[in-house]
Coordinates of C-alpha atoms in Angstrom, one line a residue:
Chain Y
M487 CA 63.6 -9.2 189.6
V488 CA 65.3 -5.9 188.8
S489 CA 65.7 -4.8 192.5
T490 CA 69.0 -5.5 194.1
N491 CA 70.0 -5.9 197.8
E492 CA 71.0 -2.2 197.9
R493 CA 67.8 -0.4 199.0
K494 CA 67.1 2.5 196.6
S495 CA 64.6 5.4 196.9
W496 CA 62.0 6.1 194.3
E497 CA 59.1 8.5 194.0
T498 CA 55.9 8.4 192.1
F499 CA 52.9 10.7 191.4
V500 CA 49.3 9.5 191.6
R501 CA 46.1 11.1 190.5
R502 CA 43.8 9.6 193.1
P503 CA 44.2 8.1 196.6
G504 CA 43.4 4.6 195.5
D505 CA 45.8 4.4 192.5
L506 CA 48.4 2.4 194.5
R507 CA 47.1 -1.1 195.2
E508 CA 48.9 -3.7 197.2
G509 CA 49.3 -7.1 195.7
A510 CA 48.7 -6.0 192.1
E511 CA 51.3 -5.6 189.4
L512 CA 51.2 -1.9 188.7
P513 CA 52.6 0.1 185.8
L514 CA 54.4 3.1 187.4
A515 CA 56.5 6.1 186.3
L516 CA 59.3 6.2 189.0
R517 CA 61.7 9.0 189.5
D518 CA 65.1 8.3 191.0
L519 CA 65.7 10.0 194.3
N520 CA 69.2 8.8 194.8
P521 CA 71.7 11.7 195.0
G522 CA 73.8 12.9 192.0
R523 CA 73.5 14.5 188.7
K524 CA 70.9 12.1 187.5
K525 CA 68.6 12.5 190.5
Y526 CA 64.9 12.7 189.3
S527 CA 65.5 10.8 186.1
V528 CA 62.4 8.8 185.2
R529 CA 62.0 5.1 184.7
H530 CA 58.8 3.3 183.6
V531 CA 58.3 -0.1 185.3
V532 CA 55.9 -2.7 186.4
A533 CA 56.1 -3.2 190.1
T534 CA 54.4 -4.4 193.2
V535 CA 54.0 -2.2 196.3
S536 CA 53.5 -2.7 200.0
R537 CA 52.4 -0.5 202.9
N538 CA 54.8 -2.4 205.2
P539 CA 58.2 -2.1 203.7
E540 CA 59.9 -2.9 207.1
E541 CA 58.6 -6.5 206.7
M542 CA 60.3 -6.8 203.3
P543 CA 64.0 -6.4 203.8
H544 CA 65.0 -6.4 200.2
V545 CA 62.6 -4.0 198.6
D546 CA 63.2 -0.4 197.6
T547 CA 61.6 2.6 199.3
L548 CA 58.8 4.4 197.5
F549 CA 57.6 7.9 198.3
V550 CA 54.3 9.0 196.9
R551 CA 53.1 12.5 195.8
T552 CA 49.7 13.6 194.8
V553 CA 48.6 15.2 191.5
V554 CA 49.4 18.6 193.0
G555 CA 52.8 17.4 194.2
V556 CA 52.0 17.0 197.9
L557 CA 54.2 14.4 199.6
L558 CA 52.1 11.8 201.4
P559 CA 53.3 10.8 204.9
E560 CA 53.3 7.1 204.3
T561 CA 56.4 5.4 202.9
W562 CA 55.8 2.3 200.8
G563 CA 58.0 -0.6 199.8
I564 CA 58.4 -1.4 196.1
T565 CA 59.6 -4.4 194.2
I566 CA 60.4 -3.6 190.6
L567 CA 59.5 -6.5 188.4
R568 CA 60.4 -5.3 184.9
D569 CA 61.1 -2.2 182.9
L570 CA 58.8 -0.6 180.3
P571 CA 60.1 1.5 177.4
I572 CA 60.8 5.1 178.1
E573 CA 58.9 6.0 174.9
V574 CA 55.4 4.8 175.8
P575 CA 53.1 4.3 172.8
G576 CA 50.3 6.7 173.1
K577 CA 48.6 9.8 171.8
P578 CA 50.0 13.2 172.8
Y579 CA 47.8 15.3 175.1
H580 CA 45.9 12.2 176.2
D581 CA 46.1 10.4 179.5
F582 CA 49.7 9.1 180.1
F583 CA 48.6 6.7 182.8
A584 CA 46.2 4.9 180.4
S585 CA 49.0 4.6 177.8
L586 CA 51.4 3.2 180.4
K587 CA 48.8 0.7 181.5
A588 CA 48.3 -0.4 177.9
A589 CA 52.1 -0.7 177.4
A590 CA 52.3 -3.0 180.4
R591 CA 49.3 -5.0 179.2
D592 CA 50.7 -5.3 175.7
G593 CA 54.1 -6.3 177.2
D594 CA 52.4 -9.2 179.0
K595 CA 50.9 -10.5 175.8
T596 CA 54.3 -10.7 174.0
Chain Z
M505 CA 71.0 46.6 171.3
F506 CA 72.1 43.4 172.9
D507 CA 73.2 40.6 170.6
D508 CA 73.3 38.0 173.3
T509 CA 72.8 37.1 177.0
R510 CA 76.4 38.1 177.8
G511 CA 75.9 41.7 176.6
F512 CA 72.8 42.0 178.7
I513 CA 74.5 40.6 181.7
E514 CA 77.2 43.3 181.4
A515 CA 74.5 46.0 181.3
L516 CA 72.7 44.5 184.3
R517 CA 76.0 44.4 186.2
A518 CA 76.7 48.1 185.3
S519 CA 73.3 49.3 186.4
G520 CA 73.3 47.3 189.7
D521 CA 70.5 45.0 188.5
L522 CA 72.5 41.8 188.9
V523 CA 73.7 39.7 191.8
E524 CA 76.6 37.4 191.1
V525 CA 76.6 34.4 193.4
E526 CA 80.1 32.9 193.7
K527 CA 79.2 30.5 196.5
E528 CA 78.3 27.0 195.3
V529 CA 74.6 26.3 195.3
S530 CA 72.6 23.2 194.7
W531 CA 70.5 22.8 191.6
D532 CA 68.1 20.8 193.8
L533 CA 65.8 23.4 195.3
E534 CA 68.4 25.8 196.7
L535 CA 68.8 27.7 193.5
G536 CA 65.0 27.7 193.0
A537 CA 64.3 29.0 196.5
I538 CA 66.9 31.8 196.2
S539 CA 65.4 32.8 192.8
R540 CA 61.8 32.6 193.9
L541 CA 62.5 34.9 196.9
A542 CA 64.3 37.3 194.7
C543 CA 61.3 37.5 192.4
E544 CA 58.9 38.1 195.2
K545 CA 61.1 40.9 196.5
D546 CA 61.4 42.5 193.1
G547 CA 65.1 41.7 193.4
P548 CA 67.8 41.7 190.8
A549 CA 68.7 39.1 188.2
I550 CA 71.0 36.4 189.6
W551 CA 74.0 34.9 188.0
F552 CA 75.0 31.6 189.7
K553 CA 78.6 30.9 189.0
R554 CA 79.0 27.5 190.8
I555 CA 76.4 24.8 190.6
A556 CA 76.9 21.6 192.7
D557 CA 77.5 18.5 190.5
Y558 CA 78.5 20.6 187.5
P559 CA 81.8 22.0 186.3
D560 CA 82.4 25.7 186.8
D561 CA 82.4 26.4 183.1
I562 CA 78.6 26.2 182.9
T563 CA 76.7 28.9 184.9
V564 CA 73.0 29.8 185.4
L565 CA 71.3 33.2 184.9
V566 CA 67.9 33.5 186.6
N567 CA 65.1 36.0 186.2
P568 CA 66.6 38.1 183.4
M569 CA 63.5 40.3 182.9
A570 CA 61.4 39.9 185.9
T571 CA 61.2 43.6 186.8
W572 CA 60.2 46.7 184.8
R573 CA 63.8 48.0 185.2
R574 CA 65.2 45.0 183.4
V575 CA 62.5 45.1 180.7
A576 CA 63.3 48.8 180.1
M577 CA 67.0 47.9 179.8
A578 CA 66.4 45.1 177.4
F579 CA 64.7 47.7 175.2
G580 CA 67.6 50.0 175.5
L581 CA 65.7 52.5 177.7
A582 CA 66.8 54.0 180.9
P583 CA 66.3 51.6 183.8
D584 CA 63.9 54.0 185.5
A585 CA 61.6 54.4 182.5
S586 CA 57.9 54.4 183.4
I587 CA 55.7 51.5 182.6
K588 CA 53.8 53.8 180.3
D589 CA 57.0 54.7 178.5
I590 CA 58.0 51.1 178.0
Y591 CA 54.5 50.4 176.7
R592 CA 54.7 53.2 174.1
E593 CA 58.2 52.1 173.0
Y594 CA 57.0 48.5 172.5
E595 CA 54.0 49.7 170.6
K596 CA 56.2 51.8 168.4
R597 CA 58.6 49.0 167.6
E598 CA 56.3 45.9 167.4
G599 CA 54.6 47.1 164.2
K600 CA 57.8 47.2 162.2
L601 CA 59.0 43.6 161.7
I602 CA 62.5 43.1 160.6
P603 CA 63.2 39.7 159.0
P604 CA 66.1 37.7 160.4
V605 CA 69.3 37.1 158.5
T606 CA 70.8 33.6 158.0
V607 CA 74.5 33.3 158.7
E608 CA 76.9 30.4 158.0
R609 CA 78.2 29.9 161.5
G610 CA 77.5 31.1 165.1
P611 CA 78.9 30.8 168.6
C612 CA 76.1 28.5 169.5
H613 CA 77.9 25.8 167.6
E614 CA 81.3 26.1 169.4
V615 CA 80.6 22.8 171.1
V616 CA 78.4 20.1 169.3
R617 CA 77.3 16.8 170.8
R618 CA 75.1 14.5 168.7
G619 CA 73.5 11.1 169.1
S620 CA 75.0 9.0 171.8
E621 CA 77.1 11.9 173.1
V622 CA 73.9 13.7 174.1
D623 CA 73.2 13.7 177.8
L624 CA 70.6 16.2 178.9
F625 CA 71.8 15.8 182.5
D626 CA 74.9 17.8 181.4
L627 CA 72.7 20.8 181.7
P628 CA 72.1 22.1 185.2
A629 CA 68.3 22.2 185.0
P630 CA 67.1 23.1 188.5
M631 CA 64.5 21.5 190.6
L632 CA 62.7 24.8 191.1
H633 CA 59.8 24.0 193.4
E634 CA 59.6 21.2 196.0
G635 CA 57.1 18.7 194.7
D636 CA 57.4 19.5 191.0
G637 CA 57.3 16.6 188.6
G638 CA 60.9 17.0 187.7
R639 CA 63.8 19.4 186.9
Y640 CA 62.7 22.0 184.4
L641 CA 64.6 23.5 181.6
G642 CA 62.8 25.7 179.1
T643 CA 61.5 28.1 181.6
W644 CA 63.3 30.9 179.8
D645 CA 63.7 29.4 176.4
L646 CA 62.7 30.0 172.8
V647 CA 61.3 27.0 171.0
V648 CA 61.5 27.0 167.2
S649 CA 59.1 24.9 165.2
R650 CA 57.8 25.0 161.6
D651 CA 54.6 24.2 159.9
P652 CA 55.5 22.4 156.6
A653 CA 52.1 23.2 155.1
S654 CA 52.5 27.0 155.4
Q655 CA 56.2 27.3 156.1
W656 CA 55.2 29.3 159.2
V657 CA 58.0 29.4 161.7
N658 CA 56.9 29.7 165.3
W659 CA 59.0 30.9 168.3
G660 CA 57.4 30.3 171.7
T661 CA 58.4 29.8 175.3
Y662 CA 57.4 26.4 176.5
R663 CA 58.4 24.5 179.5
F664 CA 60.2 21.1 179.3
M665 CA 60.9 18.6 182.0
L666 CA 64.1 16.5 182.1
Y667 CA 63.1 12.9 181.7
D668 CA 66.2 10.8 181.0
S669 CA 69.5 11.4 179.2
S670 CA 67.8 11.9 175.8
H671 CA 64.2 12.7 176.6
L672 CA 62.2 15.7 177.8
T673 CA 58.5 15.9 178.4
G674 CA 56.6 19.2 177.8
F675 CA 53.3 20.8 178.1
P676 CA 52.9 23.5 175.4
R677 CA 49.1 23.9 175.9
P678 CA 47.0 22.2 173.2
T679 CA 45.7 25.6 172.2
S680 CA 49.3 27.1 172.0
H681 CA 50.8 27.9 168.7
L682 CA 53.2 24.9 169.0
G683 CA 50.5 22.6 170.3
K684 CA 48.2 23.5 167.5
M685 CA 50.8 23.1 164.8
F686 CA 51.8 19.7 166.2
Q687 CA 48.2 18.4 166.4
D688 CA 47.1 19.9 163.1
Y689 CA 50.0 18.7 160.9
Y690 CA 52.4 16.2 162.5
V691 CA 50.1 14.0 164.7
P692 CA 47.6 13.1 161.9
R693 CA 50.6 12.2 159.6
G694 CA 52.4 10.3 162.3
E695 CA 55.5 12.4 161.7
P696 CA 57.8 13.6 164.4
M697 CA 58.0 17.4 164.7
P698 CA 61.5 18.8 164.6
I699 CA 62.0 21.5 167.2
A700 CA 65.0 23.4 168.6
I701 CA 65.0 24.5 172.2
V702 CA 67.1 27.7 172.4
I703 CA 68.4 28.7 175.9
G704 CA 70.0 32.0 176.4
A705 CA 69.4 34.1 173.3
D706 CA 69.5 37.9 173.2
P707 CA 66.8 39.3 175.6
L708 CA 64.5 40.7 173.0
S709 CA 64.4 37.4 171.0
H710 CA 63.2 35.8 174.3
F711 CA 60.8 38.7 174.7
A712 CA 59.4 38.1 171.2
A713 CA 59.1 34.3 171.8
S714 CA 57.2 35.0 175.1
A715 CA 55.1 37.8 173.7
T716 CA 51.4 37.4 172.9
F717 CA 51.5 37.4 169.1
H718 CA 48.9 36.3 166.6
L719 CA 48.7 32.7 165.2
G720 CA 50.9 32.6 162.1
G721 CA 53.0 35.6 163.3
D722 CA 56.7 35.9 162.6
E723 CA 58.3 36.1 166.1
A724 CA 61.8 36.2 164.6
G725 CA 60.7 39.3 162.6
L726 CA 59.2 40.7 165.7
A727 CA 62.5 40.2 167.6
G728 CA 64.2 42.1 164.8
G729 CA 61.7 44.9 165.0
L730 CA 62.1 45.2 168.7
R731 CA 65.9 45.2 168.4
G732 CA 65.8 47.6 165.5
E733 CA 68.1 45.2 163.6
P734 CA 67.7 41.6 162.3
V735 CA 68.5 38.6 164.4
D736 CA 71.3 36.4 163.0
L737 CA 70.1 32.8 162.6
V738 CA 72.1 29.7 162.0
R739 CA 71.0 26.3 160.8
C740 CA 70.7 23.5 163.3
R741 CA 73.0 20.5 163.0
T742 CA 70.4 17.8 162.9
S743 CA 67.5 19.6 161.3
D744 CA 67.0 22.5 158.9
L745 CA 65.5 24.8 161.6
L746 CA 67.1 28.1 162.2
V747 CA 68.1 29.3 165.6
P748 CA 69.7 32.5 167.0
A749 CA 73.4 32.2 166.2
C750 CA 74.5 33.9 169.5
A751 CA 72.4 31.6 171.7
E752 CA 74.1 30.0 174.7
I753 CA 72.6 26.5 174.3
V754 CA 70.5 24.8 171.7
I755 CA 68.8 21.4 172.2
E756 CA 67.8 19.9 168.9
G757 CA 65.4 17.1 168.6
E758 CA 61.8 16.0 167.7
V759 CA 58.4 15.8 169.4
L760 CA 57.1 12.3 168.9
P761 CA 53.6 12.0 167.4
D762 CA 52.8 8.6 168.8
R763 CA 54.8 8.3 172.1
V764 CA 54.2 9.9 175.5
G765 CA 55.8 10.4 178.8
L766 CA 54.7 11.8 182.2
E767 CA 54.9 15.6 182.4
G768 CA 54.3 17.7 185.5
P769 CA 52.9 18.8 187.8
Y770 CA 54.7 22.1 187.8
G771 CA 54.5 25.4 189.7
E772 CA 53.5 27.6 186.8
Y773 CA 53.3 31.3 186.2
P774 CA 50.0 31.9 188.0
G775 CA 51.9 31.1 191.2
Y776 CA 50.4 27.7 191.9
R777 CA 50.9 24.1 191.0
T778 CA 47.5 23.2 189.7
G779 CA 47.9 19.5 189.1
E780 CA 47.9 19.3 185.3
M781 CA 50.0 16.1 184.9
G782 CA 50.4 13.4 182.4
N783 CA 48.8 14.8 179.3
G784 CA 51.7 16.4 177.6
I785 CA 54.2 15.6 174.8
L786 CA 57.5 13.6 174.6
F787 CA 60.6 15.0 173.0
R788 CA 63.7 13.0 171.9
A789 CA 67.0 14.9 171.7
T790 CA 69.2 14.5 168.7
A791 CA 71.9 17.1 169.6
I792 CA 73.1 19.6 172.1
T793 CA 75.1 22.5 170.9
H794 CA 76.5 25.4 173.0
R795 CA 78.9 28.2 173.3
K796 CA 82.1 27.7 175.3
H797 CA 81.3 28.5 179.0
P798 CA 77.6 28.4 178.3
I799 CA 75.1 30.3 180.4
F800 CA 71.9 28.4 181.2
T801 CA 68.9 30.8 181.5
V802 CA 66.0 30.2 183.9
D803 CA 62.8 31.9 184.9
A804 CA 61.9 31.1 188.5
T805 CA 58.3 30.6 187.5
G806 CA 55.6 31.9 189.8
Y807 CA 54.4 35.1 191.3
K808 CA 56.0 38.1 189.6
D809 CA 58.2 36.0 187.3
D810 CA 59.6 37.0 183.9
S811 CA 56.5 36.0 182.0
S812 CA 54.4 38.4 184.1
T813 CA 56.2 41.5 182.9
V814 CA 56.6 40.2 179.3
T815 CA 52.9 39.4 179.1
A816 CA 51.9 42.5 180.9
L817 CA 53.4 44.4 178.1
S818 CA 52.8 42.3 174.9
G819 CA 49.5 40.8 176.1
A820 CA 48.1 44.2 177.0
L821 CA 48.9 45.7 173.6
A822 CA 47.6 42.6 171.8
I823 CA 44.3 42.8 173.7
Q824 CA 44.0 46.5 172.9
K825 CA 44.5 45.9 169.2
R826 CA 41.9 43.0 169.2
L827 CA 39.4 45.2 171.0
E828 CA 40.0 48.0 168.6
R829 CA 39.4 45.7 165.6
H830 CA 36.1 44.6 167.2
G831 CA 34.8 48.1 167.7
V832 CA 35.4 48.4 171.4
P833 CA 35.9 52.1 172.4
V834 CA 39.2 51.1 174.1
V835 CA 41.7 53.7 175.2
D836 CA 44.4 51.7 177.0
V837 CA 44.9 48.2 178.5
Y838 CA 47.1 47.1 181.4
M839 CA 47.9 43.7 182.7
P840 CA 49.5 44.1 186.1
P841 CA 52.3 41.6 186.8
E842 CA 50.6 40.8 190.1
G843 CA 47.6 39.5 188.1
A844 CA 49.6 36.6 186.7
V845 CA 48.3 37.0 183.2
H846 CA 44.7 36.4 184.5
L847 CA 43.7 40.0 185.0
A848 CA 43.3 42.9 182.5
I849 CA 42.4 46.5 183.1
V850 CA 40.6 47.9 180.1
A851 CA 40.1 51.7 179.9
V852 CA 37.2 52.7 177.6
Q853 CA 35.7 56.0 176.4
Y854 CA 32.3 54.6 177.7
G855 CA 31.2 51.4 179.2
G856 CA 27.8 49.7 179.6
K857 CA 26.4 46.2 178.9
E858 CA 27.0 46.1 175.2
V859 CA 30.6 47.1 175.5
A860 CA 31.1 44.6 178.3
R861 CA 29.7 41.8 176.2
N862 CA 31.8 42.8 173.2
I863 CA 35.0 42.7 175.3
L864 CA 34.1 39.3 176.8
E865 CA 33.3 37.7 173.5
T866 CA 36.4 39.2 171.8
L867 CA 38.8 38.0 174.5
T868 CA 37.5 34.5 174.9
S869 CA 36.7 33.5 171.3
R870 CA 39.8 31.3 170.6
R871 CA 41.7 30.7 173.8
A872 CA 40.6 32.3 177.0
L873 CA 43.6 33.1 179.1
I874 CA 42.2 36.1 180.9
S875 CA 39.5 35.3 183.5
K876 CA 39.1 38.7 185.2
I877 CA 38.6 42.1 183.5
F878 CA 38.1 45.5 185.1
M879 CA 36.5 47.9 182.7
V880 CA 37.2 51.5 183.8
E881 CA 36.7 55.0 182.3
A882 CA 39.6 56.8 180.6
D883 CA 40.0 59.2 183.6
I884 CA 41.4 56.3 185.7
D885 CA 45.2 55.8 185.6
I886 CA 45.1 52.1 184.8
F887 CA 48.8 51.8 185.7
D888 CA 48.0 52.8 189.3
M889 CA 46.3 49.8 190.9
G890 CA 45.2 51.9 193.8
K891 CA 43.1 54.0 191.5
V892 CA 41.8 50.9 189.7
L893 CA 40.8 49.3 193.0
H894 CA 39.1 52.5 194.0
A895 CA 37.1 52.6 190.8
F896 CA 36.1 49.0 191.2
S897 CA 35.1 49.4 194.8
T898 CA 33.0 52.5 194.2
K899 CA 31.7 52.4 190.7
C900 CA 31.0 48.7 189.9
H901 CA 27.4 47.8 190.7
P902 CA 27.5 44.5 192.7
A903 CA 24.5 43.2 190.7
H904 CA 24.3 45.0 187.4
G905 CA 28.0 45.7 186.9
V906 CA 29.1 42.0 186.8
H907 CA 29.1 40.3 183.4
V908 CA 30.1 36.6 182.9
I909 CA 30.8 34.5 179.9
H910 CA 31.2 30.7 180.1
Y911 CA 33.1 28.5 177.6
E912 CA 34.4 25.0 177.1
G913 CA 37.4 23.7 175.1
R914 CA 39.4 26.9 175.3
A915 CA 39.8 27.7 179.0
N916 CA 43.2 28.3 180.6
T917 CA 44.1 24.9 182.1
L918 CA 46.5 26.6 184.5
T919 CA 43.9 28.8 186.2
P920 CA 44.1 27.8 189.8
C921 CA 40.4 28.4 190.7
Y922 CA 39.2 25.8 188.2
S923 CA 38.5 22.2 189.4
Q924 CA 40.5 19.3 188.0
G925 CA 37.4 18.4 185.9
E926 CA 37.1 21.8 184.5
R927 CA 40.8 21.8 183.6
V928 CA 40.5 18.5 181.7
A929 CA 37.5 19.8 179.7
Q930 CA 39.2 23.3 179.4
K931 CA 36.0 24.6 180.8
G932 CA 35.9 28.0 182.4
A933 CA 34.5 31.5 182.6
T934 CA 35.6 35.1 182.4
V935 CA 34.1 37.9 184.5
L936 CA 34.0 41.5 183.6
F937 CA 33.5 44.2 186.3
D938 CA 32.0 47.3 184.8
C939 CA 33.6 50.1 186.7
T940 CA 32.1 52.9 184.6
W941 CA 29.0 55.0 185.2
P942 CA 25.9 54.0 183.3
G943 CA 25.6 56.0 180.1
E944 CA 21.9 56.7 180.7
W945 CA 22.7 58.6 184.0
S946 CA 22.5 62.4 183.6
R947 CA 26.0 63.9 184.2
E948 CA 24.4 67.0 185.7
W949 CA 21.8 65.3 187.9
E950 CA 22.6 61.7 188.6
T951 CA 26.3 60.9 188.2
P952 CA 28.3 61.2 191.4
V953 CA 30.9 63.8 191.3
K954 CA 34.5 62.6 191.9
A955 CA 35.8 64.4 195.0
T956 CA 39.6 64.1 194.5
F957 CA 42.1 66.9 194.4
D958 CA 42.5 66.7 190.7
S959 CA 38.8 66.7 189.9
I960 CA 36.8 68.7 192.4
Y961 CA 38.7 71.9 192.7
S962 CA 39.1 74.6 190.1
E963 CA 42.3 75.1 188.3
S964 CA 43.0 78.3 190.3
V965 CA 42.5 76.7 193.7
R966 CA 44.7 73.7 192.7
R967 CA 47.5 76.0 191.4
K968 CA 47.4 78.1 194.6
V969 CA 47.6 75.1 196.9
L970 CA 50.4 73.5 194.9
E971 CA 52.4 76.7 194.8
R972 CA 52.2 77.2 198.5
W973 CA 52.5 73.5 199.4
R974 CA 55.9 73.7 201.1
D975 CA 54.9 77.0 202.8
Y976 CA 52.2 75.1 204.5
G977 CA 54.9 73.0 206.1
F978 CA 54.9 69.9 203.9
D979 CA 58.2 68.4 202.9
K980 CA 57.2 67.3 199.5

């Protein structure tokens, strides 16, 4: 597990309401919400998410924004399982999320 | 003419077109909110002297050319020059390209950081709008790229989002000059494309980079033409690209042909965040070079931003030339800044269905950025939106005067009224409102007579009224 006892805050953007699924290992692009000069730096990860973060004392907090940048009211819990490369193999001008999913899948095979 | 951002700042200060903010501001939304409000109020340019989390020796200049006054000054004209005068001056200068000159060294290399010394977070890129995908730099930049096949060098203004210490993601539209060059040459060969992101060059070099200019055009030569003297260029430290020597900051690096990152969403020049996200390009930095005490330049993108004035000027002239080449009886073109590069007013000698069709086809054949066109007769002052609106309201037939063309693969993906699906397919339409009288109407018997002071009274009556105006009791 990459998460530590210190609860950190992350944010992610989703295209559709159902893109975040509980219980599944999800490839996500997270941006760091913690204050400082590197706030909003991006990290690619595989993580699990939960709608009830209060029941999980050691998970980080995840905020979610829609494709047009609207912040959703619900706060999620997130457990980061592993990092993915910052340079995701993929074709420019094509769907980043499909490339990230493939990177996570390929990582699982190795 | 101004050689750099610093000279332009001095002129703005002298004319009262600059506010210098000494109070510390946060790069995280505060700077963006101040700058956005200033744009919407047609306010001055802003020079932020103290940015939280950053040393005082790096400052931020916002909205350098977001009003006609500042555009006029960039061209060396009086700040109160009329829009028409600025148009005519641009028209005069843009036809005479002056090639750049290569010099051995320049101030932009006073500080050089390469490789592991590169940290893009050293630049105070602001979080401009709440809910944007990230912090954006490259809102008022000049991106240099070269096509190895033709040796064509392109300058363009393209947005870039801060990703991590050495990466940016960007969204130069696939149909943009850079996007096309990247996809046509570099991606098929699997080669990274070297680019240089220049921040804080002289104002007319930025103008040239942002200007609507033809594919294969020499924007560095255009910048020289607009300045009336060549731009000094210096070679990058990690590539052989040439950049303006007096620039404040240069980020050198390469766009990767087979790697991607998440880009957007971003509140763009139309004044909306439309949700284009995740389909951009990934850039890896190889060096950051800058002047001592660098000035980071920013356009607070959105309603009435810098691009709206630049495009109002260069885009309108480019449209006029294209229409002339295609046989349209065009007299003048205006793109009001409030139209966010989506609206063009085209004055013609005569209108009608055929002219309307010709205009629509000409302006949508490669990339269709304009989605609304008002075609008016030459007696309408197209720089006066009140007159244009009057012509539209009274002369455009609600059924026969509306002409639409549909297209796919070349629509403007930033047009807010398109659905997400239309944006993905680059599918859209352009509508032309014909605000001219039908040519077949008899001028003597059928065409309504305009009943305004200038048009319905004889010269003698007008002269008499104007001469006695104050005597009647009017102030002015």
